Coordinates of C-alpha atoms in Angstrom, one line a residue:
X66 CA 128.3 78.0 117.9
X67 CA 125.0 76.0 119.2
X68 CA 123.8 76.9 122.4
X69 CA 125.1 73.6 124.6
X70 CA 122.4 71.8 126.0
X71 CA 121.5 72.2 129.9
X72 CA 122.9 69.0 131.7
X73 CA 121.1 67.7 134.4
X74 CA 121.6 65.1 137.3
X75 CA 120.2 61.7 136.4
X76 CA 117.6 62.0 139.4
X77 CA 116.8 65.6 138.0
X78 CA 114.5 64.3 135.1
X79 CA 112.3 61.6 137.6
X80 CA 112.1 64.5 140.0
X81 CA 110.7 67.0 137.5
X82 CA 108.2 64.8 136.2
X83 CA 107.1 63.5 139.6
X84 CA 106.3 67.3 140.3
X85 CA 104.5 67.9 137.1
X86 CA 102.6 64.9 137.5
X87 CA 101.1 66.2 140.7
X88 CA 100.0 69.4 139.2
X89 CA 96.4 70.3 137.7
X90 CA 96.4 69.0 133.9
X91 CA 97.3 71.4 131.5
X92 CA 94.3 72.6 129.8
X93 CA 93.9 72.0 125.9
X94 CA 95.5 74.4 123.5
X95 CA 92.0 75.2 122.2
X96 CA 91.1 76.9 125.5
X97 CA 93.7 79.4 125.1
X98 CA 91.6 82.4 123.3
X99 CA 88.8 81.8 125.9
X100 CA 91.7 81.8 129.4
X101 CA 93.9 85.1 127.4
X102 CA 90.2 87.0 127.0
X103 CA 89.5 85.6 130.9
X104 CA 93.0 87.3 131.8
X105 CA 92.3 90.2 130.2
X106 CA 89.1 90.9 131.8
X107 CA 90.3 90.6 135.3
X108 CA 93.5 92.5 134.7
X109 CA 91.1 95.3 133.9
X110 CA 88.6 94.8 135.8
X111 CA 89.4 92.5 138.5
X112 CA 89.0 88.9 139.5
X113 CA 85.4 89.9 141.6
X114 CA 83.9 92.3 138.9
X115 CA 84.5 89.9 136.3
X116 CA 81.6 87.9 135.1
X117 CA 81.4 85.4 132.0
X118 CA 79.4 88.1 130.1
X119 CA 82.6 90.2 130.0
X120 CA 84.9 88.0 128.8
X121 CA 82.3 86.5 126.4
X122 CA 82.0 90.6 125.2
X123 CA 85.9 90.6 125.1
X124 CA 85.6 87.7 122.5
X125 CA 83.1 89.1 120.6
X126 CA 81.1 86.2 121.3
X127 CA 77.6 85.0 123.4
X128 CA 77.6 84.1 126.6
X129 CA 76.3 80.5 126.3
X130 CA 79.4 79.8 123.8
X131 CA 82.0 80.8 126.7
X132 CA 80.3 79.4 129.5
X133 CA 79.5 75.9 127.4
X134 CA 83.6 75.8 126.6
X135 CA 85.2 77.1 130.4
X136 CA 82.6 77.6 132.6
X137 CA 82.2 79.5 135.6
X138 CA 84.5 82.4 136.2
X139 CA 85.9 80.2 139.1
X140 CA 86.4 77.8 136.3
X141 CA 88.2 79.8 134.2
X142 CA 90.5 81.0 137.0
X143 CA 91.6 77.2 137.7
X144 CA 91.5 76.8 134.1
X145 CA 93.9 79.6 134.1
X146 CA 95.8 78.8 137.0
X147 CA 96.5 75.0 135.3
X148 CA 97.9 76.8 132.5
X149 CA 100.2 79.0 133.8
X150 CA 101.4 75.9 136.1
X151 CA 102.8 74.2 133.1
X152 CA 104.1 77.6 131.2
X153 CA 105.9 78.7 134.4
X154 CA 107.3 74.8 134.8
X155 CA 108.0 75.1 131.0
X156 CA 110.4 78.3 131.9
X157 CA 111.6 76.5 134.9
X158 CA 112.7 73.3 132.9
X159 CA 114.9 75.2 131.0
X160 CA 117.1 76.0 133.8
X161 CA 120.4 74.2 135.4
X162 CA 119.5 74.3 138.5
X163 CA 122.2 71.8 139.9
X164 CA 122.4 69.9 142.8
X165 CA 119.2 70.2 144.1
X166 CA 119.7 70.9 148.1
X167 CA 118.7 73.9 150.5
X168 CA 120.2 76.2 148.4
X169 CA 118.3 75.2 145.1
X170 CA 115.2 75.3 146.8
X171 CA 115.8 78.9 148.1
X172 CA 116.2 80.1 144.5
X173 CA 113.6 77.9 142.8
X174 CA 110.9 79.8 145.7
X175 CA 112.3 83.3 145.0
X176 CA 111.9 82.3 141.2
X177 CA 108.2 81.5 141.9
X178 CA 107.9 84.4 143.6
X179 CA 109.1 87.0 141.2
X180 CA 107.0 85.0 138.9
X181 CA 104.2 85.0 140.0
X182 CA 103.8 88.2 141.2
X183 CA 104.9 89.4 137.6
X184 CA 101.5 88.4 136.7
X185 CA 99.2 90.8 135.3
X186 CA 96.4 89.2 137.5
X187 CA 98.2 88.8 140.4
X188 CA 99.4 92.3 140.4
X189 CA 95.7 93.7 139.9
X190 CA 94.4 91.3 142.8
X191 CA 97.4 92.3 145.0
X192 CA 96.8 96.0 144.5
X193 CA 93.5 96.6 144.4
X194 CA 91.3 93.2 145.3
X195 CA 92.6 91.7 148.3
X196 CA 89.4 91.9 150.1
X197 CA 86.9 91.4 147.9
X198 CA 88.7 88.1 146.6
X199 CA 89.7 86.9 149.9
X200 CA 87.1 84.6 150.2
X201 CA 87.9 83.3 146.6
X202 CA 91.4 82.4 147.7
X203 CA 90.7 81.2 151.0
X204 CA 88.0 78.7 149.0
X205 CA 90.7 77.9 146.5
X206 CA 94.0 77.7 148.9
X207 CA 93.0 74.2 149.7
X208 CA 92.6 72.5 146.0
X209 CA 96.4 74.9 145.9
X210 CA 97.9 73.3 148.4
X211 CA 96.8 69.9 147.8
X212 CA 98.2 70.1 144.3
X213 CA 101.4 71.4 145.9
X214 CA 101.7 68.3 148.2
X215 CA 100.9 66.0 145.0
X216 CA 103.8 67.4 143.0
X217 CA 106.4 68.0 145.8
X218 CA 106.1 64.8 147.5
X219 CA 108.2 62.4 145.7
X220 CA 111.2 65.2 144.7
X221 CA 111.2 66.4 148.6
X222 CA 111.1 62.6 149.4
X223 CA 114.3 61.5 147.2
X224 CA 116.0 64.6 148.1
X225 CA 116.3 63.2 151.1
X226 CA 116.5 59.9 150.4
X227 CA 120.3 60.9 148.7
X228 CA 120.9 62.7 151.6
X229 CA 120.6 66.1 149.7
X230 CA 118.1 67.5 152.3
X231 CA 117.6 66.8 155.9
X232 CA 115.8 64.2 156.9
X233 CA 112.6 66.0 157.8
X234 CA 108.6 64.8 157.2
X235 CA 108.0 65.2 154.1
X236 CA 104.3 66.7 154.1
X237 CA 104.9 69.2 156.7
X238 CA 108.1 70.8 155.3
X239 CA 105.9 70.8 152.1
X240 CA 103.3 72.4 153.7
X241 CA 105.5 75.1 155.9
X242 CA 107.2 75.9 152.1
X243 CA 103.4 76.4 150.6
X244 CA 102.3 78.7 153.6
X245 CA 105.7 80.5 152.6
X246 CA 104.9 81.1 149.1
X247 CA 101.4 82.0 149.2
X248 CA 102.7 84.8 152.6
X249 CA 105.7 86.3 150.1
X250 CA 103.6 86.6 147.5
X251 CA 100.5 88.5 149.3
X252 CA 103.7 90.7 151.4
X253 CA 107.0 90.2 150.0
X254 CA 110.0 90.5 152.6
X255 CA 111.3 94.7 153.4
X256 CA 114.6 93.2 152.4
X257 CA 116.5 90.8 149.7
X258 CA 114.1 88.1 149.2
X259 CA 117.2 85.4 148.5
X260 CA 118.3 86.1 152.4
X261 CA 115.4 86.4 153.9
X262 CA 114.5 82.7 152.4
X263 CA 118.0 81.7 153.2
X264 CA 117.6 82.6 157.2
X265 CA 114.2 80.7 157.0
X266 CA 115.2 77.5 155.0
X267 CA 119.2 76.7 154.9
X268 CA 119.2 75.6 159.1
X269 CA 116.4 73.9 158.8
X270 CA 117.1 72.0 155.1
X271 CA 120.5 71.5 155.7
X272 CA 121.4 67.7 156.2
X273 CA 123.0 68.5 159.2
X274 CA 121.5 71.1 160.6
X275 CA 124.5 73.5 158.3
X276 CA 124.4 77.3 158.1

């Protein structure tokens, strides 16, 4: 039998797009042997040994040809970012997530989560580069989070418009659910990641103020 297709609520599709909208742009499709070399290079060497010359030696090609079509390593690694953005969003589309209320966001965070730090990159930069690329995060943790406010701002905003979520400001429940992410991905929690988020997020998302 074909696979039935995922039904979503009518505000589900406005909401999506809403989010993607506020995301980087998804880079061309021609980029994508110059960001997998990129990847490559700092999942074996790591994001702060990792200079254009390598991944341009990964490629089999000259410098000036990789740096004239992505740039900078800082470049690349938005690039890159950009990128996985819309492939993890991709993944995430395909999902019935339901009604979307406190308990939708808890698993679409722990989703990202387990996502993210699935990453080969990630992973590398977790175990092995934290302080050598903390000032390349802290630079880039801005541009993040204003991305993240861009794209969150309208689906938080009619969540709680149909009464879905409480009645909160927008930008700084947005911002307290960024500062969330980017902590549980650096240190995840010693327990179940589902209840820890559920203790932090049901009060306080909860028309109501519900359990």
């Amino acid at each position: 039998m074909p696979k039935a297709s995922v039904q979503h609520p009518p505000y589900a599709a406005p909401m999506l797009a809403a989010f993607i909208d506020g995301m980087p742009e998804q880079p061309s499709a021609a980029l994508d042997p110059y960001l997998d070399a990129a990847a490559r290079c700092f999942a074996r060497y790591g994001h702060s040994r990792t200079s254009v010359q390598d991944v341009a030696n990964e490629m089999g090609y000259n410098r000036a040809t990789v740096y004239k079509r992505v740039g900078t390593v800082e470049a690349m690694t938005q690039l890159l970012f950009a990128r996985e953005v819309h492939r993890y969003l991709d993944t995430m589309g395909d999902r019935d997530w339901g009604v979307p209320g406190p308990d939708t966001v808890v698993e679409i965070l722990a989703v990202t989560v387990e996502y993210i730090r699935a990453q080969p990159v990630v992973a590398k930069v977790l175990a092995d580069e934290m302080d050598s690329t903390a000032g390349v995060l802290a630079k880039n943790l801005g541009w993040l989070r204003d991305h993240f406010l861009a794209g969150m701002t309208t689906p938080m905003t009619v969540g709680m418009e149909l009464g879905l979520l409480a009645k909160r400001d927008p930008t700084a429940v947005i911002e307290w659910i960024f500062r969330m992410l980017i902590s549980l991905i650096v240190l995840p929690p010693v327990g179940d990641i589902r209840e820890t988020l559920r203790e932090l997020f049901i009060p306080a998302l909860t028309p109501g103020g519900g359990a």
